[in-house]
Amino acid sequence: MSQIQNSNQYQIQWFPGHMAKTLRMMEEEIRNVDACLVLLDARIPLSSLNPEIEKIAAHKPRLYILNKADLADPAVTAAWVRYFHAAEAGCVAISAKQKGGTAAVKTAIDAELTELFAKRERRGMAGAKTALMLCGIPNVGKSTFINTFAGSARAKAADRPGVTRGKQWVTAGKYDLLDMPGVLWKKFDSPKIASNLAFIGSIKDDILDGEELAMNLLDEVRAHYPAKVAERYALTPETLALPPYELMEAIAKKRGMLIRGGEADTARAAVMLLDEFRASKWGRISLEVPPEREA
Ligand SMILES: Nc1nc2c(ncn2[C@@H]2O[C@H](COP(=O)(O)OP(=O)(O)OP(=O)(O)O)[C@@H](O)[C@H]2O)c(=O)[nH]1
Ligand SMILES: [Mg+2]
């Protein structure tokens, strides 16, 4: 047998070539904007914080937007906002699909840019437009945010990662918004970050093992929100306590998802579980809580 092996053959390719291109494009465009709106997923604020974006935006004012707050546990989201504020970072939690968040974001952006506005005032350029770059991982809601902010569907948005393929400027009142494709980074610090990103749908599902993903998601969520999982799938305490794969089999059977011979169709159940979690059918769930601050 050959000793030669391609060490990369089992590595998940979540960093395709177009993402490297996006990072280069962001490095170019950062010079043309006044600030960055860094969109994070409210269910996993730290796992969705891209260190490459942090590097590129390091010298710009930026506002962290915890998006999809409607899907996250409200108490945990409030704790995250406090966490960012304690680090003196501008942060608001919103749902980009709803109009209500726009005003909060405008106020917070203007707070980040008071220096710039004062400078413009002194130079008699108070009417100049403010250019903002939308940054974030795939599927976090950048294009949706722009559409709500602008009040009309200007940027293409859809329920899968990798929808936006190139940059796009959208004008909304005194703001110019730059939509960007979503981008991940090459090497995650922990497998936890990778699975969190996969759970929420920021890594393309077709490169992942759906059954393993759904099983791990079930295991993770039942540890923190057992009642929500039990309620959604009408599980007894005994069933809820089964090992993860058996739990998935039990749920498949309950839903009548069977293959020939009466066995559980776990492949179908996995798709259903991920879909239902992502559509918040399990309820409002956060997958990450703020780290303890050092005393
Ligand atoms: N529940 C909920 N769904 C949202 C929210 N914001 C966006 N979405 C949904 O998330 C999906 C992705 O939204 P997009 O705006 O396309 O995300 P994007 O960041 O532009 O994605 P890429 O262009 O692929 O990087 C869509 O199905 C949106 O409807 C939100 O605040 N709450
Ligand atoms: Mg987009």
PDB file of N, CA and C in Angstrom, residues 33-73:
ATOM      1  N   VAL A  33     -14.742  53.590   2.977  1.00  0.00           N
ATOM      2  CA  VAL A  33     -15.885  53.678   3.889  1.00  0.00           C
ATOM      3  C   VAL A  33     -15.516  54.409   5.175  1.00  0.00           C
ATOM      4  N   ASP A  34     -16.543  54.924   5.844  1.00  0.00           N
ATOM      5  CA  ASP A  34     -16.324  55.644   7.099  1.00  0.00           C
ATOM      6  C   ASP A  34     -16.358  54.704   8.295  1.00  0.00           C
ATOM      7  N   ALA A  35     -17.110  53.612   8.157  1.00  0.00           N
ATOM      8  CA  ALA A  35     -17.239  52.682   9.290  1.00  0.00           C
ATOM      9  C   ALA A  35     -17.671  51.310   8.789  1.00  0.00           C
ATOM     10  N   CYS A  36     -17.527  50.323   9.656  1.00  0.00           N
ATOM     11  CA  CYS A  36     -17.974  48.963   9.315  1.00  0.00           C
ATOM     12  C   CYS A  36     -19.119  48.562  10.224  1.00  0.00           C
ATOM     13  N   LEU A  37     -20.107  47.932   9.619  1.00  0.00           N
ATOM     14  CA  LEU A  37     -21.158  47.291  10.411  1.00  0.00           C
ATOM     15  C   LEU A  37     -20.822  45.810  10.397  1.00  0.00           C
ATOM     16  N   VAL A  38     -20.404  45.312  11.544  1.00  0.00           N
ATOM     17  CA  VAL A  38     -20.010  43.900  11.621  1.00  0.00           C
ATOM     18  C   VAL A  38     -21.208  43.100  12.120  1.00  0.00           C
ATOM     19  N   LEU A  39     -21.800  42.333  11.234  1.00  0.00           N
ATOM     20  CA  LEU A  39     -22.962  41.544  11.637  1.00  0.00           C
ATOM     21  C   LEU A  39     -22.516  40.226  12.256  1.00  0.00           C
ATOM     22  N   LEU A  40     -23.048  39.959  13.442  1.00  0.00           N
ATOM     23  CA  LEU A  40     -22.787  38.688  14.117  1.00  0.00           C
ATOM     24  C   LEU A  40     -24.122  37.985  14.275  1.00  0.00           C
ATOM     25  N   ASP A  41     -24.097  36.685  14.454  1.00  0.00           N
ATOM     26  CA  ASP A  41     -25.337  35.966  14.703  1.00  0.00           C
ATOM     27  C   ASP A  41     -25.575  35.969  16.209  1.00  0.00           C
ATOM     28  N   ALA A  42     -26.727  36.499  16.635  1.00  0.00           N
ATOM     29  CA  ALA A  42     -27.013  36.645  18.070  1.00  0.00           C
ATOM     30  C   ALA A  42     -26.953  35.313  18.813  1.00  0.00           C
ATOM     31  N   ARG A  43     -27.132  34.190  18.090  1.00  0.00           N
ATOM     32  CA  ARG A  43     -27.096  32.889  18.765  1.00  0.00           C
ATOM     33  C   ARG A  43     -25.665  32.439  19.045  1.00  0.00           C
ATOM     34  N   ILE A  44     -24.700  32.993  18.275  1.00  0.00           N
ATOM     35  CA  ILE A  44     -23.290  32.613  18.467  1.00  0.00           C
ATOM     36  C   ILE A  44     -22.366  33.826  18.209  1.00  0.00           C
ATOM     37  N   PRO A  45     -22.492  34.870  19.046  1.00  0.00           N
ATOM     38  CA  PRO A  45     -21.739  36.098  18.749  1.00  0.00           C
ATOM     39  C   PRO A  45     -20.229  35.905  18.620  1.00  0.00           C
ATOM     40  N   LEU A  46     -19.629  35.112  19.475  1.00  0.00           N
ATOM     41  CA  LEU A  46     -18.161  34.970  19.379  1.00  0.00           C
ATOM     42  C   LEU A  46     -17.754  34.024  18.262  1.00  0.00           C
ATOM     43  N   SER A  47     -18.477  32.929  18.094  1.00  0.00           N
ATOM     44  CA  SER A  47     -18.138  31.997  17.010  1.00  0.00           C
ATOM     45  C   SER A  47     -18.316  32.646  15.647  1.00  0.00           C
ATOM     46  N   SER A  48     -19.189  33.668  15.573  1.00  0.00           N
ATOM     47  CA  SER A  48     -19.410  34.300  14.270  1.00  0.00           C
ATOM     48  C   SER A  48     -18.561  35.551  14.073  1.00  0.00           C
ATOM     49  N   LEU A  49     -17.668  35.817  15.026  1.00  0.00           N
ATOM     50  CA  LEU A  49     -16.760  36.970  14.918  1.00  0.00           C
ATOM     51  C   LEU A  49     -15.533  36.530  14.122  1.00  0.00           C
ATOM     52  N   ASN A  50     -15.432  37.028  12.899  1.00  0.00           N
ATOM     53  CA  ASN A  50     -14.374  36.570  11.990  1.00  0.00           C
ATOM     54  C   ASN A  50     -13.071  37.341  12.252  1.00  0.00           C
ATOM     55  N   PRO A  51     -12.015  36.643  12.692  1.00  0.00           N
ATOM     56  CA  PRO A  51     -10.771  37.358  13.017  1.00  0.00           C
ATOM     57  C   PRO A  51     -10.162  38.080  11.814  1.00  0.00           C
ATOM     58  N   GLU A  52     -10.420  37.586  10.609  1.00  0.00           N
ATOM     59  CA  GLU A  52      -9.899  38.269   9.403  1.00  0.00           C
ATOM     60  C   GLU A  52     -10.591  39.619   9.212  1.00  0.00           C
ATOM     61  N   ILE A  53     -11.885  39.655   9.488  1.00  0.00           N
ATOM     62  CA  ILE A  53     -12.630  40.919   9.381  1.00  0.00           C
ATOM     63  C   ILE A  53     -12.136  41.893  10.460  1.00  0.00           C
ATOM     64  N   GLU A  54     -11.905  41.356  11.665  1.00  0.00           N
ATOM     65  CA  GLU A  54     -11.395  42.210  12.747  1.00  0.00           C
ATOM     66  C   GLU A  54     -10.093  42.886  12.331  1.00  0.00           C
ATOM     67  N   LYS A  55      -9.234  42.106  11.650  1.00  0.00           N
ATOM     68  CA  LYS A  55      -7.947  42.661  11.207  1.00  0.00           C
ATOM     69  C   LYS A  55      -8.157  43.769  10.187  1.00  0.00           C
ATOM     70  N   ILE A  56      -9.001  43.484   9.209  1.00  0.00           N
ATOM     71  CA  ILE A  56      -9.208  44.450   8.117  1.00  0.00           C
ATOM     72  C   ILE A  56      -9.853  45.732   8.645  1.00  0.00           C
ATOM     73  N   ALA A  57     -10.767  45.581   9.600  1.00  0.00           N
ATOM     74  CA  ALA A  57     -11.529  46.742  10.095  1.00  0.00           C
ATOM     75  C   ALA A  57     -10.883  47.392  11.315  1.00  0.00           C
ATOM     76  N   ALA A  58      -9.702  46.917  11.702  1.00  0.00           N
ATOM     77  CA  ALA A  58      -9.096  47.337  12.975  1.00  0.00           C
ATOM     78  C   ALA A  58      -9.019  48.853  13.149  1.00  0.00           C
ATOM     79  N   HIS A  59      -8.770  49.578  12.061  1.00  0.00           N
ATOM     80  CA  HIS A  59      -8.573  51.027  12.224  1.00  0.00           C
ATOM     81  C   HIS A  59      -9.793  51.851  11.837  1.00  0.00           C
ATOM     82  N   LYS A  60     -10.904  51.207  11.691  1.00  0.00           N
ATOM     83  CA  LYS A  60     -12.149  51.921  11.352  1.00  0.00           C
ATOM     84  C   LYS A  60     -13.103  51.880  12.540  1.00  0.00           C
ATOM     85  N   PRO A  61     -13.922  52.926  12.681  1.00  0.00           N
ATOM     86  CA  PRO A  61     -15.001  52.802  13.667  1.00  0.00           C
ATOM     87  C   PRO A  61     -15.879  51.629  13.259  1.00  0.00           C
ATOM     88  N   ARG A  62     -16.330  50.852  14.225  1.00  0.00           N
ATOM     89  CA  ARG A  62     -17.247  49.778  13.839  1.00  0.00           C
ATOM     90  C   ARG A  62     -18.321  49.542  14.891  1.00  0.00           C
ATOM     91  N   LEU A  63     -19.409  49.010  14.376  1.00  0.00           N
ATOM     92  CA  LEU A  63     -20.548  48.714  15.232  1.00  0.00           C
ATOM     93  C   LEU A  63     -20.862  47.234  15.073  1.00  0.00           C
ATOM     94  N   TYR A  64     -20.968  46.533  16.204  1.00  0.00           N
ATOM     95  CA  TYR A  64     -21.334  45.121  16.156  1.00  0.00           C
ATOM     96  C   TYR A  64     -22.851  44.997  16.222  1.00  0.00           C
ATOM     97  N   ILE A  65     -23.398  44.317  15.262  1.00  0.00           N
ATOM     98  CA  ILE A  65     -24.848  44.127  15.224  1.00  0.00           C
ATOM     99  C   ILE A  65     -25.144  42.654  15.463  1.00  0.00           C
ATOM    100  N   LEU A  66     -25.796  42.371  16.586  1.00  0.00           N
ATOM    101  CA  LEU A  66     -26.177  40.983  16.877  1.00  0.00           C
ATOM    102  C   LEU A  66     -27.496  40.738  16.158  1.00  0.00           C
ATOM    103  N   ASN A  67     -27.397  40.137  14.977  1.00  0.00           N
ATOM    104  CA  ASN A  67     -28.589  39.970  14.150  1.00  0.00           C
ATOM    105  C   ASN A  67     -29.286  38.637  14.447  1.00  0.00           C
ATOM    106  N   LYS A  68     -30.498  38.523  13.949  1.00  0.00           N
ATOM    107  CA  LYS A  68     -31.346  37.349  14.174  1.00  0.00           C
ATOM    108  C   LYS A  68     -31.635  37.181  15.676  1.00  0.00           C
ATOM    109  N   ALA A  69     -31.738  38.330  16.363  1.00  0.00           N
ATOM    110  CA  ALA A  69     -32.048  38.283  17.793  1.00  0.00           C
ATOM    111  C   ALA A  69     -33.412  37.643  18.037  1.00  0.00           C
ATOM    112  N   ASP A  70     -34.266  37.655  17.021  1.00  0.00           N
ATOM    113  CA  ASP A  70     -35.586  37.019  17.170  1.00  0.00           C
ATOM    114  C   ASP A  70     -35.472  35.502  17.323  1.00  0.00           C
ATOM    115  N   LEU A  71     -34.315  34.933  16.960  1.00  0.00           N
ATOM    116  CA  LEU A  71     -34.133  33.482  17.067  1.00  0.00           C
ATOM    117  C   LEU A  71     -33.404  33.086  18.349  1.00  0.00           C
ATOM    118  N   ALA A  72     -32.773  34.083  18.993  1.00  0.00           N
ATOM    119  CA  ALA A  72     -31.911  33.790  20.143  1.00  0.00           C
ATOM    120  C   ALA A  72     -32.659  33.970  21.458  1.00  0.00           C
ATOM    121  N   ASP A  73     -32.117  33.409  22.501  1.00  0.00           N
ATOM    122  CA  ASP A  73     -32.650  33.518  23.863  1.00  0.00           C
ATOM    123  C   ASP A  73     -32.478  34.987  24.323  1.00  0.00           C
TER     124      ASP A  73
END
